XYZ file of N, CA and C in Angstrom:
312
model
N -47.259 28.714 -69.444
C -46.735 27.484 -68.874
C -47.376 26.300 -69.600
N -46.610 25.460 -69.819
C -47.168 23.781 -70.652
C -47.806 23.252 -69.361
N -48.190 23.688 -68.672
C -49.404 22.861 -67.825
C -49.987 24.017 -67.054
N -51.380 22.877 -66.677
C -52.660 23.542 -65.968
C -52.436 22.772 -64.805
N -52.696 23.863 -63.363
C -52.632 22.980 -62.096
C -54.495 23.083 -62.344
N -55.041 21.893 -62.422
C -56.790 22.089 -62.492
C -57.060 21.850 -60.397
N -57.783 22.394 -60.237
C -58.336 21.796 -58.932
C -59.025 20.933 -58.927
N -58.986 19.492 -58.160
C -59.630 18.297 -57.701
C -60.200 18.410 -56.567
N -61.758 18.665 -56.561
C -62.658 18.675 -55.794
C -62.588 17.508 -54.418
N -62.483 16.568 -55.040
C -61.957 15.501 -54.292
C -60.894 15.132 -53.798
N -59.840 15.332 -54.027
C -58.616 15.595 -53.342
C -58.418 16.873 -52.444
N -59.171 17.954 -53.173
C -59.095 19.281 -52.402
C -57.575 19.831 -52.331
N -57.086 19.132 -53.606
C -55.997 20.318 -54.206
C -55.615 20.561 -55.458
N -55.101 21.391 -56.344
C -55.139 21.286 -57.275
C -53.896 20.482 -58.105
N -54.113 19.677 -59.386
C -53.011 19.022 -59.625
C -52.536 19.361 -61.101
N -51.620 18.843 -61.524
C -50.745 19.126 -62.808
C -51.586 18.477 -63.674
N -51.649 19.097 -64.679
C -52.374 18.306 -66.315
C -51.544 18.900 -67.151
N -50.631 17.941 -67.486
C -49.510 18.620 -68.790
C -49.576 18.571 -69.955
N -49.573 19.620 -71.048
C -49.964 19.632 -72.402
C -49.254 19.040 -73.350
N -48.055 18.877 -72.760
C -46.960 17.799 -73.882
C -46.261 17.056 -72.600
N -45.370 15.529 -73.062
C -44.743 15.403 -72.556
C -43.542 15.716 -71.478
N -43.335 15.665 -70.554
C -42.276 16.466 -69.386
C -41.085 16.303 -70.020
N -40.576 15.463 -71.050
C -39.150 15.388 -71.235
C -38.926 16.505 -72.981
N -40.219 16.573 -73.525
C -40.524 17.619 -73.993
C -40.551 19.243 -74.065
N -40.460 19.415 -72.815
C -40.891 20.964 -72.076
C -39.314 21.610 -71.856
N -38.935 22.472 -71.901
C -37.802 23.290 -72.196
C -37.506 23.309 -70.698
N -36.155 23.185 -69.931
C -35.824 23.395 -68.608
C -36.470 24.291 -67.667
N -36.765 25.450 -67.997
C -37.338 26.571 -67.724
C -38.955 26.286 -67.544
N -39.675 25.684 -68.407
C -40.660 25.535 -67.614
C -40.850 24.283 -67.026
N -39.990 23.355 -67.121
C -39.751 22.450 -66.052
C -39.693 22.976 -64.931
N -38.258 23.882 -64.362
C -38.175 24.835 -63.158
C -39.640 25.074 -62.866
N -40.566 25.923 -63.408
C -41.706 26.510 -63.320
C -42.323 26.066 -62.591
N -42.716 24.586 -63.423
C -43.890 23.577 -63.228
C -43.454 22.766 -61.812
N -41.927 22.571 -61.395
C -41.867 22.044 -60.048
C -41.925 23.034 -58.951
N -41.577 24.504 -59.213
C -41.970 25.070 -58.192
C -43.098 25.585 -57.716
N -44.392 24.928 -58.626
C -45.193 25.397 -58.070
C -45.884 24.115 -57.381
N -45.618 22.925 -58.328
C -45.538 21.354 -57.906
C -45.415 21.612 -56.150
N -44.411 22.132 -55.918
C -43.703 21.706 -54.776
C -44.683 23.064 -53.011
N -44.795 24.197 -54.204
C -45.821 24.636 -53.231
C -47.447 23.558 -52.612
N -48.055 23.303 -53.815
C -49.264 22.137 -54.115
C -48.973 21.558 -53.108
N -47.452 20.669 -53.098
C -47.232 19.263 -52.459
C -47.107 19.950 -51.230
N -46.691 20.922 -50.545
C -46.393 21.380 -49.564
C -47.773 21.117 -48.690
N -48.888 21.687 -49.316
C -50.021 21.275 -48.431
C -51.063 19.803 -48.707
N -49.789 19.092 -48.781
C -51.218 17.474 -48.857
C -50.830 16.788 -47.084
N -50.098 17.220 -46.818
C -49.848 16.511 -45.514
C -51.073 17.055 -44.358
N -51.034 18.694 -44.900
C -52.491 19.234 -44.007
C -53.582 18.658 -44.355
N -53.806 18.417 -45.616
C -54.712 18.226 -46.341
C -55.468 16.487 -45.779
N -53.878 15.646 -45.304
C -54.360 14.735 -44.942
C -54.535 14.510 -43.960
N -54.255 15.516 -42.850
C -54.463 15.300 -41.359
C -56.209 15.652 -41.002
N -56.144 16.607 -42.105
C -57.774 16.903 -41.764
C -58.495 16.073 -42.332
N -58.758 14.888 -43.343
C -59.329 14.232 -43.323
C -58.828 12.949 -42.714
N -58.215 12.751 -42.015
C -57.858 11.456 -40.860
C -59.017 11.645 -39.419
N -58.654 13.572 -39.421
C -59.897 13.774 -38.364
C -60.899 13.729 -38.751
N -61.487 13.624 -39.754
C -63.032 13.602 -40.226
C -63.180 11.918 -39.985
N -61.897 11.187 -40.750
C -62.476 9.333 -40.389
C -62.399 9.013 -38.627
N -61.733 10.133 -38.235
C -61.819 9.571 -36.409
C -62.947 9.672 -35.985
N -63.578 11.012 -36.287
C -65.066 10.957 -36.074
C -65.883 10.789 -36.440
N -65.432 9.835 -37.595
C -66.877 8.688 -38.238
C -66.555 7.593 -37.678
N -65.630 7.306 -37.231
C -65.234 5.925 -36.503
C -65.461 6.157 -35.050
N -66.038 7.016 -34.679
C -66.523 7.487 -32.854
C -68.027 7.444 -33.473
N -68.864 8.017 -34.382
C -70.089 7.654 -35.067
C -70.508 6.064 -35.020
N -69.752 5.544 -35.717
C -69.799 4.379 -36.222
C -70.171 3.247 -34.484
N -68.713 3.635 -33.882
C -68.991 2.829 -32.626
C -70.095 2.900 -32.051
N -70.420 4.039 -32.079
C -72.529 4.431 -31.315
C -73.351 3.899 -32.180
N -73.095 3.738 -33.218
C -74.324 3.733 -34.419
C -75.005 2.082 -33.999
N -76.137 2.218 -33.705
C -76.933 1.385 -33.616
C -78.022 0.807 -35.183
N -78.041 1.490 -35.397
C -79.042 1.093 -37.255
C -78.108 0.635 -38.293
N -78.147 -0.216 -38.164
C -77.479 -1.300 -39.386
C -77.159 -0.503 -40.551
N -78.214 -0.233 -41.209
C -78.223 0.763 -42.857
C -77.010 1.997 -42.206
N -77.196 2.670 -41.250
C -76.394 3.817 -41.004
C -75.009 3.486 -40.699
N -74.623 2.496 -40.309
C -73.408 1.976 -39.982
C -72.962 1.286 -41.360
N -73.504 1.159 -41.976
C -73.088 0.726 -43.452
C -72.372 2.162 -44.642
N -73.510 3.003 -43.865
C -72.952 4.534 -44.905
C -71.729 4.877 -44.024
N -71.807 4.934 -42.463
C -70.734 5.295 -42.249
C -69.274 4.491 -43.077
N -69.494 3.417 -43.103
C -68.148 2.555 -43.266
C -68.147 3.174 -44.497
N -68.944 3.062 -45.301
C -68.974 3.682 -46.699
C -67.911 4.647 -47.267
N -68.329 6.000 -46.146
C -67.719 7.405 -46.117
C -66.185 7.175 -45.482
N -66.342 6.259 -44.676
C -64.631 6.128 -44.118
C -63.773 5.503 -45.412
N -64.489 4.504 -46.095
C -63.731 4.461 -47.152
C -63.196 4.989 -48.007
N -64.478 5.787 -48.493
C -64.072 7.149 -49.256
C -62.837 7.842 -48.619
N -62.822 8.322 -47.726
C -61.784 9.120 -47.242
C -60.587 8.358 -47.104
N -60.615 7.384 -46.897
C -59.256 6.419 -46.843
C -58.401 6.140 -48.211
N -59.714 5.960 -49.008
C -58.776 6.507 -50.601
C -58.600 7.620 -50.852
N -59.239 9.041 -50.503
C -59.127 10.053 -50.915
C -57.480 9.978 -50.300
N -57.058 9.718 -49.008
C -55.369 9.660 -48.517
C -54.779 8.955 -49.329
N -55.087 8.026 -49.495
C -54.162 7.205 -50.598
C -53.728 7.939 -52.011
N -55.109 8.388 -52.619
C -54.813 9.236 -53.486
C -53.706 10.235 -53.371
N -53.827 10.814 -52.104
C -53.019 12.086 -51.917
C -51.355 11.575 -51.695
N -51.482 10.775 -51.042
C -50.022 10.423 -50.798
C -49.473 9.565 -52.048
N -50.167 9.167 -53.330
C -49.127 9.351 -54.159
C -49.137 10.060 -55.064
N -50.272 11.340 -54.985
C -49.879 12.200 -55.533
C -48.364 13.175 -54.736
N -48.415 12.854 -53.219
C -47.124 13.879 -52.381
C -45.636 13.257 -52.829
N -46.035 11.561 -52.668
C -44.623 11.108 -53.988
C -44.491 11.846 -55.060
N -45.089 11.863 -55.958
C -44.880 12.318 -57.488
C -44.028 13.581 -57.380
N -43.289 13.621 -58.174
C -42.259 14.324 -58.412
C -41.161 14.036 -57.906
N -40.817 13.058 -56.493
C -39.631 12.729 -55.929
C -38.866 12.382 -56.918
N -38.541 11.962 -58.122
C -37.797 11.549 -59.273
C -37.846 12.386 -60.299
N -38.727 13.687 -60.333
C -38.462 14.351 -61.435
C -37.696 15.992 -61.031
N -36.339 15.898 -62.236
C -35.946 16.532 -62.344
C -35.782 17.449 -63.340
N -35.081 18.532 -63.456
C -35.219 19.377 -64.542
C -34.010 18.909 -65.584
N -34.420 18.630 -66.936
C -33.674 17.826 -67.675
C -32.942 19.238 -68.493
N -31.888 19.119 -68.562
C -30.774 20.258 -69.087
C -30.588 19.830 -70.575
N -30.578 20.442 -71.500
C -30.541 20.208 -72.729
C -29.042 21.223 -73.512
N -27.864 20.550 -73.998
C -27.059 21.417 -74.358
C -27.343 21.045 -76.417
């Protein structure tokens, strides 16, 4: 296959790294590369519910947190995770526009 799904530690799924251009790649492993695309994408929605529950309960942390410095890391870590969703949801876009290009 003209691509590697690599795993992103930080996203906590693995994503496409393509070795040539997509309009490059022969239909067939286009087909390939979206059906497995589309398994991947299948789990970012879990992917993001469980870290929404991790920021709920840094934001139930946070409300108790009395020590200044500690309420600073919390906000910290909620951030983190708030981009890690962002990240994910446009990686769960990507592909909505790509199709398999037919070549006669």
């Amino acid at each position: 296959m003209a691509v590697a799904f690599i795993y992103d530690s930080r996203l906590g799924i693995p994503v496409p790294e393509l070795k040539k251009p997509w309009e490059d790649l022969d239909p067939q492993n286009q087909s390939e590369i979206l059906a497995k695309w589309e398994e991947v994408r299948g789990d970012i929605p879990d992917r993001i519910k469980i870290i929404e529950e991790s920021i709920n309960e840094l934001q139930a942390q946070l409300y108790r947190e009395s020590d200044f410095n500690r309420s600073c890391q919390i906000n910290s870590d909620i951030a983190e995770l708030a981009s890690i969703i962002n990240d994910l949801w446009i990686w769960y876009r990507t592909g909505d526009d790509v199709h398999v290009t037919a070549r006669y």
